[in-house]
XYZ file of C-alpha atoms in Angstrom:
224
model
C -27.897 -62.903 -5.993
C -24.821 -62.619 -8.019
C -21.617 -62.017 -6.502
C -20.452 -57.944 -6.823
C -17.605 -56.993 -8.950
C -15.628 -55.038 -6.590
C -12.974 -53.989 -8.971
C -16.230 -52.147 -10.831
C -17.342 -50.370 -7.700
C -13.449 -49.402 -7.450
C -13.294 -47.755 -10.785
C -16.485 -46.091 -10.696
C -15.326 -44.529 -7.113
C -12.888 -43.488 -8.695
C -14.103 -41.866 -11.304
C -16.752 -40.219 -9.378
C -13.818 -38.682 -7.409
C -12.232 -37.435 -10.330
C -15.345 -36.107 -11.200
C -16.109 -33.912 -8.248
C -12.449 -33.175 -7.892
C -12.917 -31.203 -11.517
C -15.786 -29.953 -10.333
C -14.292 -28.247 -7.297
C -11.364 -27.117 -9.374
C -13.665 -25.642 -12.186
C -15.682 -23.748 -9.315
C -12.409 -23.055 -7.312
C -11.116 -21.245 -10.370
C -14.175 -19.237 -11.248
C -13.977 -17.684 -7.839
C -10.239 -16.779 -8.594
C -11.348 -15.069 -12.021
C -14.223 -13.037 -10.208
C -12.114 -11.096 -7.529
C -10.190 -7.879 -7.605
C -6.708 -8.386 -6.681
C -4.472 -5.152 -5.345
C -1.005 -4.455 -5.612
C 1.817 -1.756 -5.649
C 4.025 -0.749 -7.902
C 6.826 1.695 -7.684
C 9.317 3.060 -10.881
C 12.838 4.782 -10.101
C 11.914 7.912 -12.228
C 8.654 9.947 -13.092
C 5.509 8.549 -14.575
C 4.633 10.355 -17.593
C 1.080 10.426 -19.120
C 1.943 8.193 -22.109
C 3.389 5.307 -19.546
C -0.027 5.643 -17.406
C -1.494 5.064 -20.871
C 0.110 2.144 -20.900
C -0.547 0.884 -17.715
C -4.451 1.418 -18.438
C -4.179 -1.266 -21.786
C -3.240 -4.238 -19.085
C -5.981 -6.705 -19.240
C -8.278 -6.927 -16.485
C -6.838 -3.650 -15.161
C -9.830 -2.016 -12.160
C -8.222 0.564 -11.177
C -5.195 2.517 -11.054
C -4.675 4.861 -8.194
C -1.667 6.859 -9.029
C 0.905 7.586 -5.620
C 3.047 10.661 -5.109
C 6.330 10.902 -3.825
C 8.480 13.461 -2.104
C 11.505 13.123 -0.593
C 12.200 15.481 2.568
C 13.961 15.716 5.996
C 11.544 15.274 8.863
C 12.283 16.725 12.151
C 10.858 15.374 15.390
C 11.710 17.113 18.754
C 16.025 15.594 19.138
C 15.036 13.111 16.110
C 15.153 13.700 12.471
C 14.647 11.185 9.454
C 15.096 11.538 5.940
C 11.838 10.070 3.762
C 10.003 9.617 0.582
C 6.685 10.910 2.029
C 3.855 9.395 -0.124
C 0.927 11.177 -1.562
C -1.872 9.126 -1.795
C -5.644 9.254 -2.626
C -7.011 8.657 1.250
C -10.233 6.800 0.088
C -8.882 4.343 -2.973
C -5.860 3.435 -1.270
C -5.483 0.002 1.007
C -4.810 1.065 4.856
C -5.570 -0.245 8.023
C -5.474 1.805 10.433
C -4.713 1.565 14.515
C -5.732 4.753 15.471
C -6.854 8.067 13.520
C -8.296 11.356 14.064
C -12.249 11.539 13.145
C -12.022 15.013 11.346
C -9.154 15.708 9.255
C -8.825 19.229 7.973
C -6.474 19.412 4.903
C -5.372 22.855 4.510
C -2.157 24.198 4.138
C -0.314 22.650 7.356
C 0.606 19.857 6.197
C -1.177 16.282 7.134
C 0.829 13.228 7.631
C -0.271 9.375 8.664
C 2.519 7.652 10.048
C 3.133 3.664 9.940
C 3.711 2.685 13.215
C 6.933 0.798 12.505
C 8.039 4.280 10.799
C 9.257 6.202 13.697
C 12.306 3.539 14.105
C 13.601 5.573 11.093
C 14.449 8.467 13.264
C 17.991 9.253 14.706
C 19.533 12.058 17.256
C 22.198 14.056 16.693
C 24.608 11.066 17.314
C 22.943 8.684 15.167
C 20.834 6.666 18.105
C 17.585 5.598 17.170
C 14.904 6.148 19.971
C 13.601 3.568 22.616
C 10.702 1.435 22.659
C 9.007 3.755 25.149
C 9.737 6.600 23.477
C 8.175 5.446 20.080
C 5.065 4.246 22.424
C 4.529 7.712 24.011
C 4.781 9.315 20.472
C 2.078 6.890 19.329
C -0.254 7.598 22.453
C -0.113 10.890 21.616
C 0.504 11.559 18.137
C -1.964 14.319 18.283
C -0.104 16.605 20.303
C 3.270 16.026 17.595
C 4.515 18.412 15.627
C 6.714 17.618 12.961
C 9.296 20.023 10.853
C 9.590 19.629 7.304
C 12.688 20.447 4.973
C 13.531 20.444 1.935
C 17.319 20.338 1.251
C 17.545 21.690 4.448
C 15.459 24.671 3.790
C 11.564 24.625 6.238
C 9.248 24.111 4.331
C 6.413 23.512 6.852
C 5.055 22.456 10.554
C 3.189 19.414 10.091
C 0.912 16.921 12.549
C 0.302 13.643 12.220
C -3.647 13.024 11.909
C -2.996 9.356 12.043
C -0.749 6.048 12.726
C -1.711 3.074 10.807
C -1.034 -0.809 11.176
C -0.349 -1.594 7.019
C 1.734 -0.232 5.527
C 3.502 -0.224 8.409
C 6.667 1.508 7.390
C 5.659 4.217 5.879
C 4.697 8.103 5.703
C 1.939 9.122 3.924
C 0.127 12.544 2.647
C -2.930 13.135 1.058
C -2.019 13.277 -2.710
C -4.001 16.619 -3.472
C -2.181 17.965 -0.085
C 0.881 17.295 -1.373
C 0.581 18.485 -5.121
C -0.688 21.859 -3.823
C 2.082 22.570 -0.964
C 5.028 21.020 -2.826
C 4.272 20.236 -6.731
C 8.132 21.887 -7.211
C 9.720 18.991 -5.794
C 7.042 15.958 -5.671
C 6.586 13.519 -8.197
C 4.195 10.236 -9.273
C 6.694 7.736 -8.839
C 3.547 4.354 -8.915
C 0.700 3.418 -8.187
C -1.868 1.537 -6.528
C -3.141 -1.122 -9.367
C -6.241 -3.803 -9.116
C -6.593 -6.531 -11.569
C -9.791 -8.272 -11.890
C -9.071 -12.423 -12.267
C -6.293 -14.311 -11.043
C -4.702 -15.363 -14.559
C -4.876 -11.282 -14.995
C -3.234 -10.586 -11.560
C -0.247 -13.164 -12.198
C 0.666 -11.814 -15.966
C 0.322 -8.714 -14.879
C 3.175 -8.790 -12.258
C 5.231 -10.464 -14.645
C 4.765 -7.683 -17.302
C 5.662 -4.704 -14.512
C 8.040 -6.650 -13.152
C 10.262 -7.193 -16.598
C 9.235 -3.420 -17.497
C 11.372 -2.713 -14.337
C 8.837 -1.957 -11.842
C 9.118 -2.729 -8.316
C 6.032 -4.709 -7.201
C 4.808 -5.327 -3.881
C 1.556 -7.577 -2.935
C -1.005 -5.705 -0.501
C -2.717 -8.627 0.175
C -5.729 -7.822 -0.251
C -8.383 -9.299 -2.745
C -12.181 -8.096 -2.871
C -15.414 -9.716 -4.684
């Protein structure tokens, strides 16, 4: 038997690692081009029908889930806050939720799902934010809350808060159709929630909102 050449068994090693190295790349990047990837994006003024337009001609473009804003005083027992409130479509927008109620009636008092990081935004009278505890009582009982609404400083409403949610964390949110009908004087479509199908779509994407001067957030979130 003749002796082996080991610097043949070397090469073709390595070139079978190689190999299944492209192989697992190839695959690897496949996946990426099959999933649905979600952001946010958010404009300083109004979206007008010819930008959405635009927005719908990006390439591998889902969805777009358009997202209300309106900016108002909220009063909470001693506490107030001023806040963009956002209007948003309840069922095609990414939450996660820590605790919400099972019915929600949407009528004309006014619905609101607060992040549970969002009630830090509150101050008293002298400009003190409130305690741990009380930010933990509020979010045991949320359901008992009622909030005052204004509207350079005019009432515009008694709210409740139907829900507190774990992401987004920071902010206050209405349903969209809620808040057109109670306050289309002074709301507006500032963004959007926008899903790209394939990763190469996702990434040029962002780059094209971003230089268009739109403020874009991640959600982290990605589907099959």
């Amino acid at each position: 038997m003749g002796n082996r050449n080991i610097y043949k068994d070397i090469v073709f090693f390595a070139v079978g690692c190689l190999m299944a190295a492209g192989v697992s790349r190839g695959i690897q990047f496949w996946n990426q081009e099959q999933k649905t990837y979600e952001f946010t994006i958010k404009s300083s003024s109004e979206l007008t029908e010819s930008v959405v337009r635009e927005l719908e001609k990006i390439a591998g473009l889902y969805e777009f889930t358009p997202v209300s804003e309106c900016g108002i005083t909220l009063k909470l027992q001693e506490y107030t806050m001023e806040a963009e409130v956002s209007g948003i479509s309840l069922e095609r927008y990414s939450l996660k939720w820590k605790s919400a109620e099972e019915e929600m009636k949407v009528g004309n008092t006014p619905i609101l799902f607060f992040g549970e990081e969002s009630f830090r935004g509150f101050v008293d009278i002298y400009g003190n934010a409130p305690g741990k505890s009380q930010i933990s009582e509020w979010i045991r009982h949320y359901q008992e809350l009622e909030v005052v609404l204004f509207y350079q400083e005019k009432q515009i409403g008694k709210g409740k808060i139907s829900g507190i949610l774990k992401e987004p964390a920071t902010g206050i949110y209405m349903d969209r159709k809620q808040m057109q009908n109670l306050y289309q004087d002074f709301c507006k479509t500032t963004g959007g929630c926008i899903k790209i199908q394939g990763y190469g779509n996702f990434q040029q994407a962002k780059e094209i909102l971003m230089q268009a001067g739109f403020q874009v957030e991640e959600t982290d979130r990605e589907s099959d």
